[in-house]
Amino acid sequence: DAGITQSPRYKITETGRQVTLMCHQTWSHSYMFWYRQDLGHGLRLIYYSAAADITDKGEVPDGYVVSRSKTENFPLTLESATRSQTSVYFCASSGPGDLYEQYFGPGTRLTVT
Amino acid sequence: AQSVTQLDSHVSVSEGTPVLLRCNYSSSYSPSLFWYVQHPNKGLQLLLKYTSAATLVKGINGFEAEFKKSETSFHLTKPSAHMSDAAEYFCVVSNTGNQFYFGTGTSLTVIP
C-alpha cells in the first residue's frame, strides 16, 4: 500500500519492557520524523532522520532510540518503557520535492502500565 | 528559538458562520508556518503553508491564513464553517525544514 504506515496501532506494555514502534513509507522521502502527542503539549519532536544512517535528536529524545538502515523504515524503540511514555506516537515523512510538507501516519497509541 | 502560541484552546462556531483560529509565533529567522488539521483518531493533514512567498495563503477546504510579520501572527480563517470542519487544528513553525514546533492545538466545534 502506498503512503506511510505505522504498526502496531495500539500497544499495551509494562514498565521496564522494551517496545519498538514501526514506521514505513513508500514515497522514498528523505526525511522521517517521530513525534509524541500529549494533552496540553501538542506534538513534540522526538527524533528525526535526514537520510538512511543519519539521525538527530528533537525536543524530547530521552528514553528513546532510533535507527534508519533503510530509507523506507524508521523504527522507534523505548528501551525501558516508563509510564510517562504513555502517549500517541506519530511518524511523518517529507521530501525530496518539498522538505517542509510532512505526511503523517495514523499514529500508535501506547499505554505503559 | 522558535515557538508557537495558539491563543484559544477551544473555539465554537455555528454552521455557516466565519471561523477564526489564532496563532502567534516566535522565530529568530524568517519562518515557515503551517496549519494542520487532525480529525478524531486520525493522523494530521496539511491545510496550508507559508514559506516566504505570498503573505495570504490559500489552503484546502476553503481555509486561508495571512502571515503578518509585524504582528508575528498567522491566523487561520474560513468564511463559512461546515460540520465537517470540526476537528483539532495545529499551528506549526519551522525555519530549517527538519525541526518543527507545534502549538498546543485548538479544538473547533461546529454547532448545527
XYZ file of C-alpha atoms in Angstrom:
225
model
C 0.000 0.000 0.000
C 1.231 3.440 -0.846
C 1.759 6.021 1.858
C 3.026 5.977 5.398
C 2.040 3.250 7.821
C 2.635 2.602 11.490
C 2.485 -0.604 13.477
C 1.149 -1.585 15.831
C -1.771 0.846 16.013
C -2.342 0.040 19.683
C 0.069 -1.350 22.250
C -0.110 -2.007 25.965
C 3.128 -2.836 27.730
C 4.538 -2.940 31.236
C 7.034 -0.625 32.852
C 10.602 -1.683 32.098
C 9.869 -3.583 28.910
C 11.407 -2.766 25.561
C 8.965 -1.681 22.872
C 9.563 -0.936 19.212
C 7.174 1.108 17.105
C 7.482 0.691 13.371
C 7.123 3.274 10.623
C 7.220 2.552 6.900
C 6.842 4.921 3.953
C 6.637 4.115 0.258
C 7.500 7.527 -1.221
C 11.302 7.345 -0.816
C 11.100 10.536 1.230
C 14.459 11.588 2.582
C 13.238 12.955 5.912
C 11.400 10.996 8.550
C 10.219 12.119 11.984
C 8.845 10.733 15.232
C 6.507 12.809 17.392
C 4.581 12.181 20.549
C 1.227 13.792 21.195
C 0.119 14.550 24.727
C -2.743 16.650 26.043
C -1.638 20.211 26.642
C 1.578 19.808 24.654
C 0.524 19.368 21.053
C 3.064 17.321 19.130
C 6.679 17.232 20.213
C 9.544 16.003 18.064
C 11.424 13.019 19.473
C 13.911 12.227 16.703
C 14.281 12.875 13.025
C 16.327 11.448 10.202
C 17.581 13.265 7.113
C 18.515 10.073 5.259
C 19.451 6.449 5.875
C 22.014 6.187 8.682
C 21.588 9.882 9.625
C 19.528 10.634 12.714
C 19.326 13.528 15.143
C 17.603 14.434 18.375
C 14.494 16.509 18.570
C 12.887 18.243 21.508
C 12.223 15.199 23.751
C 14.668 12.357 22.895
C 15.360 10.949 26.370
C 14.366 7.308 26.769
C 14.080 6.686 23.028
C 16.373 5.163 20.419
C 16.002 5.273 16.636
C 17.737 3.718 13.680
C 17.388 4.037 9.934
C 19.184 1.377 7.971
C 16.777 1.680 5.017
C 15.227 4.828 3.576
C 11.692 3.498 3.935
C 11.812 2.399 7.584
C 12.287 4.399 10.762
C 11.673 2.338 13.925
C 11.394 3.957 17.349
C 12.468 1.927 20.381
C 11.654 2.560 24.005
C 14.475 0.686 25.695
C 12.839 0.528 29.131
C 9.310 1.865 28.992
C 8.059 4.215 31.694
C 4.531 5.396 32.473
C 5.465 8.895 31.319
C 5.919 7.455 27.831
C 2.226 6.638 27.593
C 1.236 8.706 24.585
C 0.153 8.682 20.979
C 3.133 8.432 18.637
C 3.098 9.787 15.107
C 5.565 9.127 12.364
C 5.919 11.574 9.464
C 7.972 11.913 6.304
C 8.871 14.697 3.899
C 10.907 15.465 0.794
C 12.613 15.417 -1.571
C 10.442 17.819 -3.559
C 9.186 19.830 -0.595
C 11.025 19.299 2.638
C 8.530 21.412 4.517
C 5.434 19.373 3.787
C 5.151 16.491 6.201
C 2.910 13.495 5.667
C 1.743 11.807 8.840
C 0.987 8.213 9.646
C -2.194 7.199 11.504
C -0.475 7.019 14.893
C 0.274 4.382 17.529
C -1.469 4.606 20.879
C 0.945 3.275 23.512
C -0.046 2.596 27.102
C 2.598 1.739 29.676
C 1.173 0.143 32.832
C 14.475 29.772 19.452
C 11.130 29.028 17.890
C 7.715 28.612 19.422
C 4.063 28.854 18.619
C 1.179 30.039 20.769
C -2.355 29.139 19.837
C -4.419 31.693 21.663
C -7.592 29.628 22.043
C -7.689 26.046 23.192
C -11.317 25.727 22.114
C -13.482 27.596 19.608
C -17.191 27.066 18.944
C -18.988 28.460 15.908
C -22.352 27.927 14.307
C -22.530 26.230 10.943
C -22.314 28.810 8.163
C -20.547 31.458 10.274
C -16.893 32.517 9.948
C -14.061 30.672 11.629
C -11.025 32.382 13.174
C -8.270 30.343 14.826
C -5.443 32.453 16.194
C -1.738 31.709 16.136
C 1.260 33.781 17.178
C 4.800 32.651 16.555
C 8.291 33.393 17.723
C 11.257 32.768 15.462
C 14.791 34.081 15.225
C 14.786 33.778 11.450
C 12.271 34.060 8.646
C 9.938 31.225 9.491
C 7.893 28.791 7.530
C 4.438 28.418 9.027
C 1.810 25.737 8.671
C -1.656 24.779 9.750
C -2.520 21.124 10.169
C -5.896 19.557 10.912
C -6.489 16.386 12.894
C -9.858 14.678 12.844
C -10.673 12.344 15.755
C -8.452 9.267 15.864
C -6.728 10.258 12.644
C -3.293 11.455 11.617
C -2.557 15.055 10.723
C -3.269 16.613 7.358
C -1.663 19.751 5.976
C -4.181 22.559 5.438
C -1.825 25.227 4.167
C 1.709 26.563 4.434
C 3.594 29.840 4.238
C 7.200 29.664 3.015
C 8.109 33.320 2.271
C 6.022 33.740 -0.856
C 2.607 35.476 -0.827
C 1.540 36.526 2.654
C -2.067 35.426 2.093
C -2.074 31.686 1.761
C -4.977 29.639 0.489
C -5.360 26.065 1.577
C -7.688 23.171 1.189
C -11.387 23.129 2.096
C -11.746 26.917 1.858
C -9.268 27.802 4.609
C -6.910 30.772 4.392
C -4.191 32.231 6.575
C -2.368 35.551 6.488
C 1.244 35.959 7.532
C 1.699 39.253 9.398
C 5.324 39.783 10.295
C 4.687 42.978 12.257
C 2.216 41.140 14.492
C 4.065 37.786 14.405
C 0.740 36.171 13.620
C -0.564 33.521 11.268
C -4.290 33.287 11.937
C -6.442 30.713 10.156
C -9.802 31.749 8.731
C -12.716 30.324 6.806
C -15.718 32.364 5.671
C -18.342 29.740 6.404
C -17.965 26.797 8.776
C -19.136 23.340 7.806
C -19.926 20.492 10.144
C -17.010 18.530 8.672
C -14.606 21.246 9.889
C -14.982 20.069 13.478
C -11.505 18.880 14.406
C -8.275 19.813 16.177
C -6.104 22.397 14.449
C -2.386 22.870 14.947
C -0.210 25.829 14.038
C 3.410 24.878 13.318
C 6.626 26.867 12.817
C 9.925 25.823 11.276
C 12.936 27.636 9.905
C 15.078 24.670 8.965
C 12.800 22.054 7.407
C 13.999 19.484 9.906
C 12.723 20.820 13.239
C 9.047 21.658 13.563
C 7.417 23.229 16.604
C 3.728 22.637 17.173
C 1.262 24.716 19.099
C -0.900 23.028 21.704
C -3.861 22.903 19.368
C -7.305 24.489 19.034
C -10.355 22.298 19.149
C -13.041 23.566 16.770
C -16.671 22.707 17.445
C -19.287 23.453 14.799
C -22.828 23.808 16.089
C -25.629 22.839 13.700
